[in-house]
């Protein structure tokens, strides 16, 4: 009887697994066509100077508009694109498009582009950045590249060379999702980042966990003493923003100041209603 039940369980489970595998293969096939079909766009989210409460730049966030499924989250398709080796081509497009958009903005706003670890193996990041800057006419100082610390895990020496080459051009390097990895501090020592982006998990828990305020304050102090800019991610409330100002964070990014927007809907100044919403310059 036990054997029968086990067999039944397997029979009940297997079609599900097959279906999941088929769905993944279908998504994979669609992803391979997405660039050619022009299904990718970029959305831009503002980064705000906490002292002046003014926009200093934008982060480019990749969006995939699937013809049948609608919007697919980068959290779902970026890992897939990495696995099947497509993230090089896609990342090349992102760099070109982000720089082209930024060159049209009314002012010297910076543009931040995310690079996932696999991209360093699949594309020549330095040439790709050079080409994107040359084609758009954007100054290198306006381009910022966001990498997660896992980038430095694989081939540390090679990666350091690439990062130094980018930095020598005046491109800024930010460590994304700071504090979520295993050796954030040792990476800060090995490579001179221009910016650390404090992961949104710390910001989210500030209201309920005093230790998170202490951690954020320490990260801001660490960044300042190393000459790095600190940006807090995922800022959603005026209370969080006030705490970040008090903690000495240089920049804030989050739904409080704007969701990622397509180029046509971007605004380059914060609305006039900030004071009434409990946000004030420091
Ligand atoms: P990330 O670089 O850490 O980007 C921040 C994510 O937080 C974005 O999610 C953004 O929409 C979201 N976010 C911003 N403000 C708030 C807030 O106030 N509250 C909450 N809960 N979330 C907020 P998104 O756009 O879904 O992107 C997810 C991740 O996908 C990014 O994390 C990045 O790692 C990756 N990604 C996005 N675009 C690209 C790209 O062009 N290339 C690569 N390699 N990765 C990308
Ligand atoms: Mg990022
Ligand atoms: Mg992040
Ligand atoms: Mg992230």
Short mmCIF file of C-alpha atoms and ligand atoms in Angstrom, two decimals:
data_model
loop_
_atom_site.label_atom_id
_atom_site.label_comp_id
_atom_site.label_asym_id
_atom_site.label_seq_id
_atom_site.Cartn_x
_atom_site.Cartn_y
_atom_site.Cartn_z
CA UNK A 1 0.00 0.00 0.00
CA UNK A 2 2.88 2.31 0.89
CA UNK A 3 4.48 1.58 -2.46
CA UNK A 4 1.24 2.34 -4.26
CA UNK A 5 0.84 5.63 -2.42
CA UNK A 6 4.40 6.60 -3.29
CA UNK A 7 3.81 5.79 -6.94
CA UNK A 8 0.64 7.82 -6.87
CA UNK A 9 2.46 10.76 -5.40
CA UNK A 10 5.07 10.59 -8.12
CA UNK A 11 2.45 10.29 -10.84
CA UNK A 12 0.60 13.28 -9.40
CA UNK A 13 3.80 15.31 -9.19
CA UNK A 14 5.51 14.51 -12.47
CA UNK A 15 3.03 16.28 -14.82
CA UNK A 16 3.53 19.42 -12.74
CA UNK A 17 7.27 19.24 -13.12
CA UNK A 18 6.92 18.64 -16.85
CA UNK A 19 4.62 21.62 -17.12
CA UNK A 20 7.08 23.81 -15.22
CA UNK A 21 9.90 22.64 -17.50
CA UNK A 22 7.82 23.34 -20.61
CA UNK A 23 6.86 26.78 -19.31
CA UNK A 24 10.50 27.58 -18.65
CA UNK A 25 11.53 26.44 -22.12
CA UNK A 26 8.80 28.57 -23.64
CA UNK A 27 9.91 31.61 -21.64
CA UNK A 28 13.49 30.91 -22.69
CA UNK A 29 12.51 30.80 -26.37
CA UNK A 30 10.60 34.08 -26.00
CA UNK A 31 13.53 35.69 -24.20
CA UNK A 32 15.80 34.80 -27.12
CA UNK A 33 13.48 36.76 -29.42
CA UNK A 34 12.84 39.68 -27.08
CA UNK A 35 15.73 41.89 -28.18
CA UNK A 36 14.98 41.48 -31.89
CA UNK A 37 11.27 42.07 -31.21
CA UNK A 38 12.05 45.26 -29.27
CA UNK A 39 10.22 44.05 -26.18
CA UNK A 40 12.69 45.58 -23.73
CA UNK A 41 12.42 49.10 -22.37
CA UNK A 42 14.07 50.97 -19.54
CA UNK A 43 12.31 52.60 -16.63
CA UNK A 44 14.09 55.30 -14.63
CA UNK A 45 13.85 55.89 -10.90
CA UNK A 46 15.14 59.11 -9.26
CA UNK A 47 17.99 59.29 -6.74
CA UNK A 48 17.52 62.17 -4.35
CA UNK A 49 20.10 64.23 -2.47
CA UNK A 50 18.99 64.06 1.16
CA UNK A 51 20.25 67.53 2.14
CA UNK A 52 18.81 69.57 -0.71
CA UNK A 53 15.92 67.17 -1.43
CA UNK A 54 16.67 67.38 -5.16
CA UNK A 55 17.09 64.77 -7.87
CA UNK A 56 20.73 64.06 -8.76
CA UNK A 57 20.25 61.18 -11.16
CA UNK A 58 18.29 58.09 -12.12
CA UNK A 59 18.73 54.32 -12.01
CA UNK A 60 17.86 52.49 -15.23
CA UNK A 61 15.74 49.40 -14.57
CA UNK A 62 15.11 46.89 -17.31
CA UNK A 63 11.51 46.03 -18.26
CA UNK A 64 10.34 43.18 -20.48
CA UNK A 65 6.92 43.53 -22.06
CA UNK A 66 6.06 39.98 -23.07
CA UNK A 67 3.45 39.88 -25.87
CA UNK A 68 1.31 37.32 -24.04
CA UNK A 69 2.23 37.58 -20.38
CA UNK A 70 2.52 41.34 -20.08
CA UNK A 71 5.25 42.70 -17.81
CA UNK A 72 7.80 40.11 -16.66
CA UNK A 73 9.88 41.10 -13.62
CA UNK A 74 13.66 41.39 -14.01
CA UNK A 75 13.90 39.29 -10.85
CA UNK A 76 12.45 36.47 -12.99
CA UNK A 77 14.09 36.96 -16.37
CA UNK A 78 17.55 38.36 -15.53
CA UNK A 79 18.64 35.12 -13.81
CA UNK A 80 17.27 33.16 -16.81
CA UNK A 81 19.12 35.46 -19.23
CA UNK A 82 22.30 34.84 -17.23
CA UNK A 83 21.83 31.08 -17.33
CA UNK A 84 21.31 30.87 -21.08
CA UNK A 85 24.08 33.35 -21.83
CA UNK A 86 21.85 36.14 -23.14
CA UNK A 87 22.67 38.72 -20.50
CA UNK A 88 25.72 39.90 -22.48
CA UNK A 89 23.67 41.03 -25.49
CA UNK A 90 20.89 42.36 -23.30
CA UNK A 91 23.34 44.22 -21.05
CA UNK A 92 24.99 45.76 -24.08
CA UNK A 93 21.58 47.06 -25.21
CA UNK A 94 20.84 48.39 -21.70
CA UNK A 95 24.11 50.35 -21.59
CA UNK A 96 23.54 51.85 -25.03
CA UNK A 97 19.91 52.74 -24.35
CA UNK A 98 20.56 54.16 -20.86
CA UNK A 99 23.31 56.45 -22.16
CA UNK A 100 21.23 57.50 -25.18
CA UNK A 101 18.31 58.42 -22.91
CA UNK A 102 20.50 60.25 -20.38
CA UNK A 103 22.09 62.33 -23.14
CA UNK A 104 18.60 63.77 -23.86
CA UNK A 105 17.82 64.76 -20.28
CA UNK A 106 17.54 68.43 -19.38
CA UNK A 107 20.58 68.67 -17.09
CA UNK A 108 23.63 66.81 -15.82
CA UNK A 109 21.73 64.02 -14.12
CA UNK A 110 23.68 60.80 -13.66
CA UNK A 111 22.43 57.47 -14.99
CA UNK A 112 23.05 54.22 -13.11
CA UNK A 113 23.13 50.89 -14.94
CA UNK A 114 23.01 47.49 -13.25
CA UNK A 115 25.55 44.86 -14.24
CA UNK A 116 25.09 41.30 -13.06
CA UNK A 117 28.11 39.11 -12.33
CA UNK A 118 27.61 36.91 -15.41
CA UNK A 119 27.84 39.95 -17.69
CA UNK A 120 31.53 40.31 -16.97
CA UNK A 121 32.13 36.89 -18.47
CA UNK A 122 29.75 37.27 -21.42
CA UNK A 123 30.60 40.73 -22.69
CA UNK A 124 33.48 43.15 -22.78
CA UNK A 125 32.04 45.61 -20.29
CA UNK A 126 34.76 48.22 -20.86
CA UNK A 127 34.32 48.31 -24.67
CA UNK A 128 30.57 48.24 -24.29
CA UNK A 129 30.68 51.25 -21.95
CA UNK A 130 33.13 53.08 -24.23
CA UNK A 131 30.86 52.52 -27.20
CA UNK A 132 27.72 53.58 -25.34
CA UNK A 133 29.41 56.80 -24.21
CA UNK A 134 30.89 57.58 -27.64
CA UNK A 135 27.60 56.97 -29.48
CA UNK A 136 25.51 59.02 -27.08
CA UNK A 137 28.03 61.74 -26.39
CA UNK A 138 27.36 61.31 -22.67
CA UNK A 139 30.24 62.30 -20.39
CA UNK A 140 31.80 59.35 -18.54
CA UNK A 141 31.28 61.14 -15.22
CA UNK A 142 27.53 60.88 -15.72
CA UNK A 143 27.61 57.08 -15.96
CA UNK A 144 27.48 54.94 -12.86
CA UNK A 145 27.67 51.14 -12.89
CA UNK A 146 26.01 49.17 -10.11
CA UNK A 147 27.46 45.79 -9.29
CA UNK A 148 26.70 43.38 -6.51
CA UNK A 149 29.53 42.16 -4.39
CA UNK A 150 29.24 38.62 -5.79
CA UNK A 151 30.91 40.04 -8.91
CA UNK A 152 34.21 40.00 -7.07
CA UNK A 153 33.79 36.41 -5.93
CA UNK A 154 34.70 34.54 -9.11
CA UNK A 155 37.84 35.93 -10.64
CA UNK A 156 38.75 38.71 -8.25
CA UNK A 157 41.94 39.87 -9.96
CA UNK A 158 40.45 40.04 -13.44
CA UNK A 159 37.41 41.84 -12.08
CA UNK A 160 39.57 44.38 -10.28
CA UNK A 161 41.35 45.16 -13.55
CA UNK A 162 38.05 45.78 -15.31
CA UNK A 163 36.73 47.96 -12.50
CA UNK A 164 39.94 50.00 -12.43
CA UNK A 165 39.77 50.45 -16.22
CA UNK A 166 36.20 51.74 -15.94
CA UNK A 167 37.09 54.03 -13.09
CA UNK A 168 40.13 55.39 -14.95
CA UNK A 169 37.66 56.64 -17.58
CA UNK A 170 35.74 58.57 -14.95
CA UNK A 171 32.86 56.09 -14.76
CA UNK A 172 31.67 55.64 -11.20
CA UNK A 173 31.22 52.25 -9.56
CA UNK A 174 28.57 51.55 -6.96
CA UNK A 175 28.21 48.47 -4.77
CA UNK A 176 24.54 47.50 -4.97
CA UNK A 177 22.55 45.79 -2.20
CA UNK A 178 25.29 46.54 0.31
CA UNK A 179 25.13 44.49 3.48
CA UNK A 180 23.35 41.47 2.03
CA UNK A 181 26.43 39.49 1.02
CA UNK A 182 28.94 37.58 3.04
CA UNK A 183 32.00 39.78 2.79
CA UNK A 184 30.86 43.31 2.06
CA UNK A 185 33.62 44.80 4.19
CA UNK A 186 36.47 42.86 2.64
CA UNK A 187 35.28 44.02 -0.81
CA UNK A 188 35.31 47.64 0.32
CA UNK A 189 38.92 47.13 1.25
CA UNK A 190 39.85 45.48 -2.04
CA UNK A 191 38.19 47.91 -4.39
CA UNK A 192 37.66 51.67 -4.17
CA UNK A 193 33.94 51.95 -4.82
CA UNK A 194 32.56 55.43 -5.37
CA UNK A 195 29.25 54.60 -3.77
CA UNK A 196 27.57 52.04 -1.56
CA UNK A 197 23.86 51.41 -1.91
CA UNK A 198 22.44 50.30 1.42
CA UNK A 199 20.08 47.42 0.75
CA UNK A 200 16.39 48.10 1.12
CA UNK A 201 15.97 45.38 3.73
CA UNK A 202 17.77 47.59 6.28
CA UNK A 203 15.66 50.62 5.38
CA UNK A 204 12.40 48.65 5.54
CA UNK A 205 13.08 47.41 9.07
CA UNK A 206 14.18 50.76 10.54
CA UNK A 207 10.69 51.55 11.85
CA UNK A 208 10.39 48.34 13.85
CA UNK A 209 13.97 47.49 14.68
CA UNK A 210 16.22 50.06 16.38
CA UNK A 211 19.25 47.91 15.54
CA UNK A 212 18.57 48.59 11.85
CA UNK A 213 18.86 52.33 12.49
CA UNK A 214 22.19 51.68 14.20
CA UNK A 215 23.38 49.57 11.27
CA UNK A 216 22.32 52.16 8.68
CA UNK A 217 24.02 54.92 10.67
CA UNK A 218 27.22 52.84 10.83
CA UNK A 219 27.10 52.14 7.09
CA UNK A 220 26.69 55.87 6.36
CA UNK A 221 29.61 56.69 8.65
CA UNK A 222 31.73 53.96 7.08
CA UNK A 223 30.96 55.27 3.58
CA UNK A 224 31.72 58.85 4.59
CA UNK A 225 35.02 57.95 6.21
CA UNK A 226 36.08 56.03 3.09
CA UNK A 227 35.11 58.94 0.86
CA UNK A 228 32.18 57.10 -0.70
CA UNK A 229 28.67 58.34 -1.34
CA UNK A 230 25.96 56.38 0.47
CA UNK A 231 22.53 55.81 -1.04
CA UNK A 232 19.65 54.20 0.82
CA UNK A 233 17.35 52.02 -1.31
CA UNK A 234 13.65 51.33 -0.87
CA UNK A 235 12.70 54.57 0.90
CA UNK A 236 8.92 54.60 1.10
CA UNK A 237 7.94 56.91 3.98
CA UNK A 238 8.79 60.44 5.18
CA UNK A 239 9.76 58.90 8.55
CA UNK A 240 12.36 56.68 6.91
CA UNK A 241 13.66 59.66 4.96
CA UNK A 242 14.06 61.78 8.13
CA UNK A 243 15.91 58.91 9.81
CA UNK A 244 18.23 58.59 6.82
CA UNK A 245 18.96 62.32 6.87
CA UNK A 246 19.79 62.06 10.57
CA UNK A 247 21.95 58.99 9.89
CA UNK A 248 24.02 60.97 7.39
CA UNK A 249 23.01 59.12 4.21
CA UNK A 250 23.79 61.20 1.13
CA UNK A 251 21.07 59.95 -1.17
CA UNK A 252 17.70 58.26 -1.01
CA UNK A 253 15.88 56.21 -3.62
CA UNK A 254 12.43 54.69 -3.35
CA UNK A 255 8.72 54.91 -4.01
CA UNK A 256 8.50 58.00 -1.74
CA UNK A 257 10.21 60.02 -4.47
CA UNK A 258 9.02 58.11 -7.49
CA UNK A 259 8.50 54.69 -8.99
CA UNK A 260 10.59 53.66 -11.98
CA UNK A 261 9.02 55.49 -14.96
CA UNK A 262 9.25 55.15 -18.73
CA UNK A 263 11.17 58.05 -20.36
CA UNK A 264 8.02 59.79 -21.58
CA UNK A 265 6.63 60.02 -18.04
CA UNK A 266 9.79 61.03 -16.20
CA UNK A 267 9.88 64.24 -14.21
CA UNK A 268 13.18 65.87 -13.42
CA UNK A 269 12.09 67.91 -10.43
CA UNK A 270 10.29 66.75 -7.33
CA UNK A 271 6.69 67.90 -7.03
CA UNK A 272 5.85 70.99 -5.00
CA UNK A 273 4.05 68.92 -2.35
CA UNK A 274 7.12 67.69 -0.48
CA UNK A 275 6.85 69.89 2.57
CA UNK A 276 3.21 68.96 3.04
CA UNK A 277 4.16 65.30 2.93
CA UNK A 278 6.59 65.70 5.80
CA UNK A 279 9.80 65.81 3.77
CA UNK A 280 12.18 68.70 4.41
CA UNK A 281 15.70 69.69 3.41
CA UNK A 282 18.29 69.08 6.13
P1 LIG B 1 18.25 46.71 -7.78
O1 LIG B 1 19.32 47.14 -8.70
O2 LIG B 1 18.59 46.61 -6.33
O3 LIG B 1 17.04 47.70 -8.05
C1 LIG B 1 16.17 48.17 -7.05
C2 LIG B 1 14.84 47.45 -7.10
O4 LIG B 1 14.03 47.93 -6.03
C3 LIG B 1 14.03 47.71 -8.38
O5 LIG B 1 13.28 46.53 -8.66
C4 LIG B 1 13.10 48.83 -7.95
O6 LIG B 1 11.93 48.93 -8.73
C5 LIG B 1 12.80 48.42 -6.54
N1 LIG B 1 12.40 49.54 -5.69
C6 LIG B 1 12.71 50.86 -5.83
N2 LIG B 1 12.17 51.60 -4.86
C7 LIG B 1 11.48 50.76 -4.05
C8 LIG B 1 10.70 50.94 -2.85
O7 LIG B 1 10.52 52.03 -2.32
N3 LIG B 1 10.17 49.80 -2.30
C9 LIG B 1 10.34 48.57 -2.86
N4 LIG B 1 9.77 47.54 -2.26
N5 LIG B 1 11.08 48.38 -3.98
C10 LIG B 1 11.63 49.44 -4.57
P2 LIG B 1 13.20 45.93 -10.14
O8 LIG B 1 13.09 47.03 -11.13
O9 LIG B 1 12.14 44.88 -10.12
O10 LIG B 1 14.62 45.25 -10.34
C11 LIG B 1 15.02 44.16 -9.57
C12 LIG B 1 16.47 43.83 -9.77
O11 LIG B 1 16.68 43.37 -11.10
C13 LIG B 1 17.42 45.01 -9.59
O12 LIG B 1 17.67 45.25 -8.23
C14 LIG B 1 18.62 44.52 -10.35
O13 LIG B 1 19.39 43.68 -9.55
C15 LIG B 1 17.99 43.70 -11.47
N6 LIG B 1 17.99 44.51 -12.70
C16 LIG B 1 17.14 45.49 -13.11
N7 LIG B 1 17.50 46.01 -14.30
C17 LIG B 1 18.63 45.36 -14.66
C18 LIG B 1 19.52 45.46 -15.79
O14 LIG B 1 19.38 46.29 -16.70
N8 LIG B 1 20.59 44.59 -15.81
C19 LIG B 1 20.80 43.70 -14.81
N9 LIG B 1 21.88 42.90 -14.90
N10 LIG B 1 20.02 43.60 -13.74
C20 LIG B 1 18.93 44.42 -13.65
MG1 LIG B 2 20.64 48.60 -8.71
MG1 LIG B 3 19.76 47.37 -4.96
MG1 LIG B 4 18.61 44.20 -5.75
#
